[in-house]
Amino acid sequence: MDALHFHLLVNHLPILGSFFGLALLAAGAVSHDGRRWFTRAALAFFVLVGIGAMAANLSGEGAEERVENFPGVTHRVIHEHEEAAEAALVAAGVLAAVALLGLLLERREHKSTRIVLLAVWLLALVTAGLMARTGYEGGKIRRPELRGEPSQGIEK
């Protein structure tokens, strides 16, 4: 497996994971019986989102080297994806760190857990938005219709 294949494999974890983590947080907010379980699962998932974002970022350069000379791929499109990915990586890293803190505090039933969970909510919303933008910009690399260009269609 080369960097391109690895990148395509792991880049979905931080994108989809950020939204899945938000769904777990929401389930925890409305659940009475499973509140702690959903909250802990969401926090753990956000740590995985940060790890996945790092893995996608580390494989991005190698993936770029593979696709930069493909027909229709421009430096501008790759650059836009890189810029979006850098912001998403920072957000995912901060989210992962705060989520890890939340896990530690929640386990000890610390009084500042609520403040940390509020921060996690805000960071998760920002991260999910940045991840969605990164995925969209990345999709433009090989999907001409996302760039506003006609698709070549599916060849049989």
Short mmCIF file of N, CA and C in Angstrom, two decimals:
data_model
loop_
_atom_site.label_atom_id
_atom_site.label_comp_id
_atom_site.label_asym_id
_atom_site.label_seq_id
_atom_site.Cartn_x
_atom_site.Cartn_y
_atom_site.Cartn_z
N MET A 1 0.85 -1.17 0.00
CA MET A 1 0.00 0.00 0.00
C MET A 1 0.90 1.23 0.00
N ASP A 2 0.64 2.13 -0.93
CA ASP A 2 1.44 3.36 -0.98
C ASP A 2 0.70 4.50 -0.28
N ALA A 3 1.32 5.68 -0.29
CA ALA A 3 0.77 6.83 0.43
C ALA A 3 -0.59 7.25 -0.11
N LEU A 4 -0.79 7.15 -1.41
CA LEU A 4 -2.08 7.54 -1.99
C LEU A 4 -3.19 6.63 -1.48
N HIS A 5 -2.96 5.33 -1.54
CA HIS A 5 -3.97 4.40 -1.07
C HIS A 5 -4.24 4.58 0.43
N PHE A 6 -3.18 4.76 1.19
CA PHE A 6 -3.34 4.96 2.63
C PHE A 6 -4.13 6.24 2.91
N HIS A 7 -3.79 7.31 2.17
CA HIS A 7 -4.48 8.59 2.35
C HIS A 7 -5.98 8.44 2.06
N LEU A 8 -6.30 7.78 0.96
CA LEU A 8 -7.69 7.58 0.60
C LEU A 8 -8.41 6.69 1.62
N LEU A 9 -7.69 5.81 2.26
CA LEU A 9 -8.28 4.94 3.26
C LEU A 9 -8.57 5.69 4.57
N VAL A 10 -7.59 6.46 5.06
CA VAL A 10 -7.74 7.08 6.38
C VAL A 10 -8.43 8.43 6.37
N ASN A 11 -8.53 9.08 5.22
CA ASN A 11 -9.08 10.44 5.24
C ASN A 11 -10.56 10.47 5.62
N HIS A 12 -11.24 9.35 5.53
CA HIS A 12 -12.65 9.33 5.89
C HIS A 12 -12.87 9.30 7.40
N LEU A 13 -11.91 8.78 8.14
CA LEU A 13 -12.08 8.71 9.59
C LEU A 13 -12.28 10.08 10.23
N PRO A 14 -11.41 11.07 9.99
CA PRO A 14 -11.64 12.35 10.64
C PRO A 14 -12.88 13.09 10.11
N ILE A 15 -13.20 12.89 8.84
CA ILE A 15 -14.37 13.58 8.29
C ILE A 15 -15.65 13.00 8.89
N LEU A 16 -15.86 11.72 8.67
CA LEU A 16 -17.08 11.08 9.16
C LEU A 16 -17.07 10.96 10.68
N GLY A 17 -15.89 10.75 11.25
CA GLY A 17 -15.78 10.61 12.70
C GLY A 17 -16.19 11.85 13.46
N SER A 18 -15.90 13.02 12.91
CA SER A 18 -16.29 14.25 13.60
C SER A 18 -17.81 14.36 13.68
N PHE A 19 -18.51 13.96 12.60
CA PHE A 19 -19.97 14.00 12.62
C PHE A 19 -20.55 12.88 13.49
N PHE A 20 -19.93 11.71 13.46
CA PHE A 20 -20.37 10.61 14.31
C PHE A 20 -20.19 10.97 15.79
N GLY A 21 -19.08 11.59 16.12
CA GLY A 21 -18.85 12.03 17.49
C GLY A 21 -19.89 13.04 17.95
N LEU A 22 -20.26 13.95 17.05
CA LEU A 22 -21.32 14.91 17.38
C LEU A 22 -22.65 14.20 17.65
N ALA A 23 -22.94 13.17 16.84
CA ALA A 23 -24.17 12.41 17.06
C ALA A 23 -24.14 11.71 18.42
N LEU A 24 -22.98 11.18 18.80
CA LEU A 24 -22.86 10.55 20.12
C LEU A 24 -23.03 11.58 21.23
N LEU A 25 -22.46 12.77 21.06
CA LEU A 25 -22.64 13.83 22.07
C LEU A 25 -24.11 14.20 22.19
N ALA A 26 -24.78 14.32 21.05
CA ALA A 26 -26.20 14.67 21.08
C ALA A 26 -27.01 13.57 21.77
N ALA A 27 -26.69 12.32 21.48
CA ALA A 27 -27.38 11.21 22.14
C ALA A 27 -27.16 11.27 23.65
N GLY A 28 -25.96 11.62 24.05
CA GLY A 28 -25.67 11.75 25.47
C GLY A 28 -26.43 12.90 26.12
N ALA A 29 -26.66 13.96 25.34
CA ALA A 29 -27.36 15.12 25.88
C ALA A 29 -28.84 14.83 26.12
N VAL A 30 -29.43 13.94 25.33
CA VAL A 30 -30.87 13.67 25.48
C VAL A 30 -31.16 12.37 26.22
N SER A 31 -30.16 11.54 26.41
CA SER A 31 -30.36 10.26 27.08
C SER A 31 -30.22 10.42 28.59
N HIS A 32 -31.08 9.75 29.31
CA HIS A 32 -30.96 9.77 30.77
C HIS A 32 -30.16 8.56 31.25
N ASP A 33 -30.47 7.41 30.68
CA ASP A 33 -29.82 6.19 31.13
C ASP A 33 -28.39 6.05 30.60
N GLY A 34 -28.16 6.45 29.34
CA GLY A 34 -26.86 6.23 28.73
C GLY A 34 -26.00 7.47 28.60
N ARG A 35 -26.34 8.51 29.34
CA ARG A 35 -25.63 9.79 29.20
C ARG A 35 -24.13 9.64 29.32
N ARG A 36 -23.66 8.99 30.36
CA ARG A 36 -22.21 8.86 30.56
C ARG A 36 -21.58 8.00 29.48
N TRP A 37 -22.26 6.93 29.08
CA TRP A 37 -21.71 6.05 28.05
C TRP A 37 -21.57 6.80 26.73
N PHE A 38 -22.61 7.50 26.29
CA PHE A 38 -22.56 8.24 25.04
C PHE A 38 -21.50 9.34 25.09
N THR A 39 -21.42 10.02 26.21
CA THR A 39 -20.44 11.10 26.35
C THR A 39 -19.01 10.54 26.29
N ARG A 40 -18.77 9.48 27.01
CA ARG A 40 -17.44 8.87 26.97
C ARG A 40 -17.10 8.36 25.58
N ALA A 41 -18.06 7.74 24.92
CA ALA A 41 -17.84 7.24 23.56
C ALA A 41 -17.52 8.39 22.61
N ALA A 42 -18.24 9.49 22.74
CA ALA A 42 -17.99 10.65 21.88
C ALA A 42 -16.58 11.20 22.12
N LEU A 43 -16.21 11.34 23.37
CA LEU A 43 -14.88 11.86 23.70
C LEU A 43 -13.79 10.95 23.15
N ALA A 44 -13.96 9.65 23.32
CA ALA A 44 -12.98 8.70 22.79
C ALA A 44 -12.93 8.79 21.26
N PHE A 45 -14.09 8.96 20.64
CA PHE A 45 -14.13 9.06 19.18
C PHE A 45 -13.40 10.31 18.70
N PHE A 46 -13.53 11.40 19.44
CA PHE A 46 -12.84 12.63 19.05
C PHE A 46 -11.32 12.49 19.16
N VAL A 47 -10.86 11.68 20.08
CA VAL A 47 -9.42 11.39 20.14
C VAL A 47 -9.02 10.63 18.87
N LEU A 48 -9.84 9.68 18.44
CA LEU A 48 -9.57 8.95 17.20
C LEU A 48 -9.62 9.87 15.98
N VAL A 49 -10.50 10.86 16.01
CA VAL A 49 -10.57 11.83 14.92
C VAL A 49 -9.23 12.57 14.80
N GLY A 50 -8.67 12.96 15.93
CA GLY A 50 -7.37 13.64 15.91
C GLY A 50 -6.27 12.74 15.36
N ILE A 51 -6.28 11.49 15.77
CA ILE A 51 -5.27 10.54 15.27
C ILE A 51 -5.46 10.31 13.77
N GLY A 52 -6.71 10.16 13.35
CA GLY A 52 -6.99 9.97 11.93
C GLY A 52 -6.59 11.18 11.10
N ALA A 53 -6.80 12.36 11.64
CA ALA A 53 -6.40 13.58 10.93
C ALA A 53 -4.88 13.64 10.76
N MET A 54 -4.15 13.23 11.79
CA MET A 54 -2.69 13.20 11.68
C MET A 54 -2.24 12.19 10.64
N ALA A 55 -2.87 11.02 10.62
CA ALA A 55 -2.51 9.99 9.64
C ALA A 55 -2.80 10.47 8.22
N ALA A 56 -3.94 11.11 8.02
CA ALA A 56 -4.28 11.64 6.69
C ALA A 56 -3.29 12.72 6.28
N ASN A 57 -2.94 13.56 7.23
CA ASN A 57 -1.99 14.64 6.93
C ASN A 57 -0.61 14.10 6.58
N LEU A 58 -0.15 13.11 7.34
CA LEU A 58 1.18 12.55 7.09
C LEU A 58 1.27 11.85 5.74
N SER A 59 0.16 11.31 5.27
CA SER A 59 0.18 10.63 3.98
C SER A 59 -0.17 11.56 2.82
N GLY A 60 -0.54 12.78 3.12
CA GLY A 60 -0.98 13.71 2.09
C GLY A 60 0.09 14.08 1.08
N GLU A 61 1.30 14.29 1.55
CA GLU A 61 2.39 14.67 0.65
C GLU A 61 2.69 13.56 -0.36
N GLY A 62 2.73 12.34 0.12
CA GLY A 62 2.97 11.21 -0.78
C GLY A 62 1.83 11.03 -1.77
N ALA A 63 0.61 11.27 -1.30
CA ALA A 63 -0.55 11.19 -2.20
C ALA A 63 -0.47 12.27 -3.26
N GLU A 64 -0.05 13.46 -2.86
CA GLU A 64 0.10 14.56 -3.82
C GLU A 64 1.09 14.20 -4.92
N GLU A 65 2.21 13.62 -4.54
CA GLU A 65 3.22 13.24 -5.53
C GLU A 65 2.67 12.27 -6.56
N ARG A 66 1.75 11.41 -6.13
CA ARG A 66 1.16 10.44 -7.06
C ARG A 66 0.16 11.06 -8.02
N VAL A 67 -0.61 12.08 -7.57
CA VAL A 67 -1.69 12.59 -8.41
C VAL A 67 -1.38 13.90 -9.12
N GLU A 68 -0.29 14.58 -8.76
CA GLU A 68 -0.05 15.92 -9.30
C GLU A 68 0.13 15.96 -10.81
N ASN A 69 0.49 14.85 -11.42
CA ASN A 69 0.65 14.83 -12.87
C ASN A 69 -0.49 14.12 -13.59
N PHE A 70 -1.54 13.78 -12.86
CA PHE A 70 -2.71 13.17 -13.49
C PHE A 70 -3.40 14.21 -14.36
N PRO A 71 -4.02 13.79 -15.45
CA PRO A 71 -4.76 14.74 -16.30
C PRO A 71 -5.87 15.43 -15.51
N GLY A 72 -5.98 16.74 -15.68
CA GLY A 72 -7.02 17.52 -15.02
C GLY A 72 -6.71 17.96 -13.61
N VAL A 73 -5.63 17.46 -13.04
CA VAL A 73 -5.26 17.84 -11.67
C VAL A 73 -4.34 19.05 -11.73
N THR A 74 -4.71 20.10 -11.00
CA THR A 74 -3.91 21.32 -11.02
C THR A 74 -3.32 21.57 -9.63
N HIS A 75 -2.25 22.34 -9.64
CA HIS A 75 -1.61 22.72 -8.37
C HIS A 75 -2.57 23.53 -7.51
N ARG A 76 -3.38 24.37 -8.13
CA ARG A 76 -4.33 25.21 -7.38
C ARG A 76 -5.32 24.35 -6.60
N VAL A 77 -5.85 23.32 -7.23
CA VAL A 77 -6.83 22.45 -6.57
C VAL A 77 -6.18 21.71 -5.41
N ILE A 78 -4.98 21.21 -5.62
CA ILE A 78 -4.27 20.52 -4.54
C ILE A 78 -3.96 21.49 -3.41
N HIS A 79 -3.54 22.70 -3.76
CA HIS A 79 -3.21 23.70 -2.74
C HIS A 79 -4.43 24.06 -1.89
N GLU A 80 -5.59 24.21 -2.51
CA GLU A 80 -6.81 24.52 -1.76
C GLU A 80 -7.13 23.40 -0.76
N HIS A 81 -6.94 22.17 -1.20
CA HIS A 81 -7.17 21.03 -0.31
C HIS A 81 -6.16 21.05 0.84
N GLU A 82 -4.91 21.33 0.54
CA GLU A 82 -3.87 21.39 1.59
C GLU A 82 -4.18 22.46 2.62
N GLU A 83 -4.60 23.64 2.15
CA GLU A 83 -4.93 24.74 3.06
C GLU A 83 -6.09 24.35 3.98
N ALA A 84 -7.12 23.76 3.39
CA ALA A 84 -8.27 23.33 4.20
C ALA A 84 -7.85 22.26 5.20
N ALA A 85 -6.99 21.33 4.75
CA ALA A 85 -6.55 20.23 5.61
C ALA A 85 -5.72 20.74 6.78
N GLU A 86 -4.91 21.76 6.56
CA GLU A 86 -4.10 22.29 7.66
C GLU A 86 -4.98 22.86 8.77
N ALA A 87 -6.00 23.62 8.40
CA ALA A 87 -6.92 24.17 9.40
C ALA A 87 -7.67 23.05 10.12
N ALA A 88 -8.12 22.06 9.36
CA ALA A 88 -8.86 20.94 9.95
C ALA A 88 -7.96 20.13 10.90
N LEU A 89 -6.70 19.97 10.52
CA LEU A 89 -5.76 19.24 11.37
C LEU A 89 -5.57 19.94 12.71
N VAL A 90 -5.40 21.24 12.68
CA VAL A 90 -5.23 22.00 13.93
C VAL A 90 -6.48 21.85 14.80
N ALA A 91 -7.64 22.03 14.18
CA ALA A 91 -8.88 21.91 14.93
C ALA A 91 -9.05 20.51 15.51
N ALA A 92 -8.74 19.49 14.72
CA ALA A 92 -8.88 18.11 15.20
C ALA A 92 -7.89 17.81 16.32
N GLY A 93 -6.70 18.37 16.24
CA GLY A 93 -5.71 18.18 17.29
C GLY A 93 -6.15 18.82 18.60
N VAL A 94 -6.67 20.03 18.52
CA VAL A 94 -7.15 20.71 19.73
C VAL A 94 -8.36 19.96 20.28
N LEU A 95 -9.26 19.55 19.40
CA LEU A 95 -10.44 18.78 19.83
C LEU A 95 -10.01 17.49 20.53
N ALA A 96 -9.05 16.78 19.96
CA ALA A 96 -8.59 15.53 20.56
C ALA A 96 -8.00 15.77 21.95
N ALA A 97 -7.21 16.83 22.09
CA ALA A 97 -6.60 17.13 23.39
C ALA A 97 -7.65 17.48 24.43
N VAL A 98 -8.62 18.31 24.05
CA VAL A 98 -9.67 18.70 24.99
C VAL A 98 -10.57 17.50 25.31
N ALA A 99 -10.83 16.65 24.31
CA ALA A 99 -11.63 15.45 24.55
C ALA A 99 -10.92 14.50 25.51
N LEU A 100 -9.61 14.38 25.35
CA LEU A 100 -8.84 13.53 26.27
C LEU A 100 -8.91 14.10 27.69
N LEU A 101 -8.79 15.40 27.82
CA LEU A 101 -8.95 16.04 29.13
C LEU A 101 -10.35 15.77 29.67
N GLY A 102 -11.35 15.86 28.80
CA GLY A 102 -12.72 15.59 29.22
C GLY A 102 -12.90 14.16 29.72
N LEU A 103 -12.26 13.22 29.05
CA LEU A 103 -12.33 11.82 29.50
C LEU A 103 -11.73 11.66 30.90
N LEU A 104 -10.60 12.30 31.12
CA LEU A 104 -9.95 12.20 32.43
C LEU A 104 -10.79 12.86 33.52
N LEU A 105 -11.35 14.04 33.23
CA LEU A 105 -12.16 14.74 34.22
C LEU A 105 -13.48 14.02 34.47
N GLU A 106 -14.09 13.52 33.40
CA GLU A 106 -15.38 12.85 33.51
C GLU A 106 -15.26 11.58 34.36
N ARG A 107 -14.17 10.92 34.20
CA ARG A 107 -13.93 9.70 34.99
C ARG A 107 -13.85 10.00 36.48
N ARG A 108 -13.29 11.14 36.80
CA ARG A 108 -13.15 11.53 38.21
C ARG A 108 -14.34 12.35 38.70
N GLU A 109 -15.32 12.55 37.81
CA GLU A 109 -16.50 13.36 38.14
C GLU A 109 -16.08 14.73 38.66
N HIS A 110 -15.12 15.32 37.99
CA HIS A 110 -14.59 16.63 38.36
C HIS A 110 -15.63 17.72 38.08
N LYS A 111 -15.61 18.77 38.88
CA LYS A 111 -16.62 19.83 38.74
C LYS A 111 -16.47 20.64 37.44
N SER A 112 -15.29 20.67 36.84
CA SER A 112 -15.12 21.44 35.60
C SER A 112 -15.41 20.61 34.34
N THR A 113 -15.93 19.41 34.52
CA THR A 113 -16.25 18.56 33.38
C THR A 113 -17.26 19.23 32.45
N ARG A 114 -18.25 19.90 33.01
CA ARG A 114 -19.28 20.55 32.18
C ARG A 114 -18.68 21.63 31.29
N ILE A 115 -17.74 22.38 31.79
CA ILE A 115 -17.10 23.43 30.99
C ILE A 115 -16.30 22.81 29.85
N VAL A 116 -15.60 21.73 30.16
CA VAL A 116 -14.81 21.03 29.14
C VAL A 116 -15.74 20.44 28.08
N LEU A 117 -16.88 19.88 28.50
CA LEU A 117 -17.82 19.32 27.54
C LEU A 117 -18.41 20.40 26.63
N LEU A 118 -18.64 21.57 27.17
CA LEU A 118 -19.11 22.68 26.35
C LEU A 118 -18.04 23.05 25.32
N ALA A 119 -16.80 23.09 25.74
CA ALA A 119 -15.69 23.37 24.82
C ALA A 119 -15.61 22.29 23.74
N VAL A 120 -15.82 21.03 24.13
CA VAL A 120 -15.80 19.93 23.16
C VAL A 120 -16.91 20.12 22.14
N TRP A 121 -18.11 20.49 22.59
CA TRP A 121 -19.21 20.75 21.66
C TRP A 121 -18.80 21.80 20.62
N LEU A 122 -18.29 22.91 21.09
CA LEU A 122 -17.92 24.00 20.18
C LEU A 122 -16.80 23.58 19.23
N LEU A 123 -15.78 22.96 19.78
CA LEU A 123 -14.66 22.50 18.95
C LEU A 123 -15.11 21.43 17.94
N ALA A 124 -16.01 20.56 18.36
CA ALA A 124 -16.49 19.50 17.46
C ALA A 124 -17.28 20.09 16.31
N LEU A 125 -18.09 21.10 16.57
CA LEU A 125 -18.84 21.75 15.49
C LEU A 125 -17.91 22.42 14.49
N VAL A 126 -16.91 23.13 15.01
CA VAL A 126 -15.93 23.78 14.14
C VAL A 126 -15.15 22.73 13.35
N THR A 127 -14.70 21.69 14.03
CA THR A 127 -13.91 20.64 13.39
C THR A 127 -14.71 19.94 12.30
N ALA A 128 -15.97 19.63 12.58
CA ALA A 128 -16.80 18.95 11.58
C ALA A 128 -16.95 19.83 10.34
N GLY A 129 -17.15 21.12 10.53
CA GLY A 129 -17.25 22.03 9.39
C GLY A 129 -15.96 22.08 8.59
N LEU A 130 -14.84 22.17 9.28
CA LEU A 130 -13.54 22.22 8.60
C LEU A 130 -13.24 20.89 7.91
N MET A 131 -13.63 19.79 8.51
CA MET A 131 -13.42 18.48 7.89
C MET A 131 -14.28 18.34 6.63
N ALA A 132 -15.52 18.81 6.69
CA ALA A 132 -16.39 18.74 5.52
C ALA A 132 -15.80 19.56 4.38
N ARG A 133 -15.29 20.75 4.69
CA ARG A 133 -14.67 21.59 3.67
C ARG A 133 -13.42 20.91 3.09
N THR A 134 -12.63 20.29 3.95
CA THR A 134 -11.43 19.59 3.49
C THR A 134 -11.79 18.45 2.54
N GLY A 135 -12.81 17.68 2.90
CA GLY A 135 -13.25 16.59 2.05
C GLY A 135 -13.76 17.08 0.71
N TYR A 136 -14.49 18.18 0.73
CA TYR A 136 -15.00 18.77 -0.51
C TYR A 136 -13.85 19.24 -1.40
N GLU A 137 -12.89 19.93 -0.80
CA GLU A 137 -11.73 20.41 -1.57
C GLU A 137 -10.92 19.23 -2.09
N GLY A 138 -10.79 18.17 -1.30
CA GLY A 138 -10.07 16.98 -1.74
C GLY A 138 -10.80 16.28 -2.88
N GLY A 139 -12.12 16.28 -2.81
CA GLY A 139 -12.91 15.67 -3.87
C GLY A 139 -12.71 16.36 -5.21
N LYS A 140 -12.43 17.65 -5.18
CA LYS A 140 -12.22 18.41 -6.42
C LYS A 140 -10.98 17.92 -7.18
N ILE A 141 -10.07 17.28 -6.49
CA ILE A 141 -8.82 16.84 -7.14
C ILE A 141 -9.13 15.86 -8.26
N ARG A 142 -10.04 14.95 -8.04
CA ARG A 142 -10.33 13.93 -9.06
C ARG A 142 -11.76 13.98 -9.58
N ARG A 143 -12.58 14.89 -9.09
CA ARG A 143 -13.97 14.97 -9.52
C ARG A 143 -14.21 16.30 -10.23
N PRO A 144 -14.15 16.32 -11.56
CA PRO A 144 -14.30 17.58 -12.29
C PRO A 144 -15.64 18.26 -12.07
N GLU A 145 -16.69 17.51 -11.81
CA GLU A 145 -17.99 18.13 -11.59
C GLU A 145 -18.02 18.99 -10.33
N LEU A 146 -17.18 18.67 -9.35
CA LEU A 146 -17.07 19.50 -8.15
C LEU A 146 -16.34 20.81 -8.44
N ARG A 147 -15.55 20.82 -9.49
CA ARG A 147 -14.84 22.05 -9.91
C ARG A 147 -15.69 22.87 -10.87
N GLY A 148 -16.90 22.41 -11.15
CA GLY A 148 -17.76 23.12 -12.09
C GLY A 148 -17.46 22.79 -13.55
N GLU A 149 -16.72 21.72 -13.76
CA GLU A 149 -16.38 21.29 -15.12
C GLU A 149 -17.25 20.11 -15.49
N PRO A 150 -17.45 19.89 -16.77
CA PRO A 150 -18.27 18.74 -17.16
C PRO A 150 -17.56 17.43 -16.82
N SER A 151 -18.32 16.46 -16.39
CA SER A 151 -17.78 15.13 -16.11
C SER A 151 -17.58 14.38 -17.41
N GLN A 152 -16.56 13.56 -17.45
CA GLN A 152 -16.30 12.77 -18.65
C GLN A 152 -17.26 11.59 -18.75
N GLY A 153 -17.98 11.32 -17.70
CA GLY A 153 -18.89 10.18 -17.70
C GLY A 153 -18.16 8.91 -17.35
N ILE A 154 -18.90 7.86 -17.25
CA ILE A 154 -18.33 6.56 -16.89
C ILE A 154 -18.10 5.78 -18.18
N GLU A 155 -16.88 5.38 -18.35
CA GLU A 155 -16.53 4.62 -19.55
C GLU A 155 -16.83 3.14 -19.31
N LYS A 156 -17.34 2.51 -20.36
CA LYS A 156 -17.67 1.08 -20.23
C LYS A 156 -16.66 0.24 -20.93
#
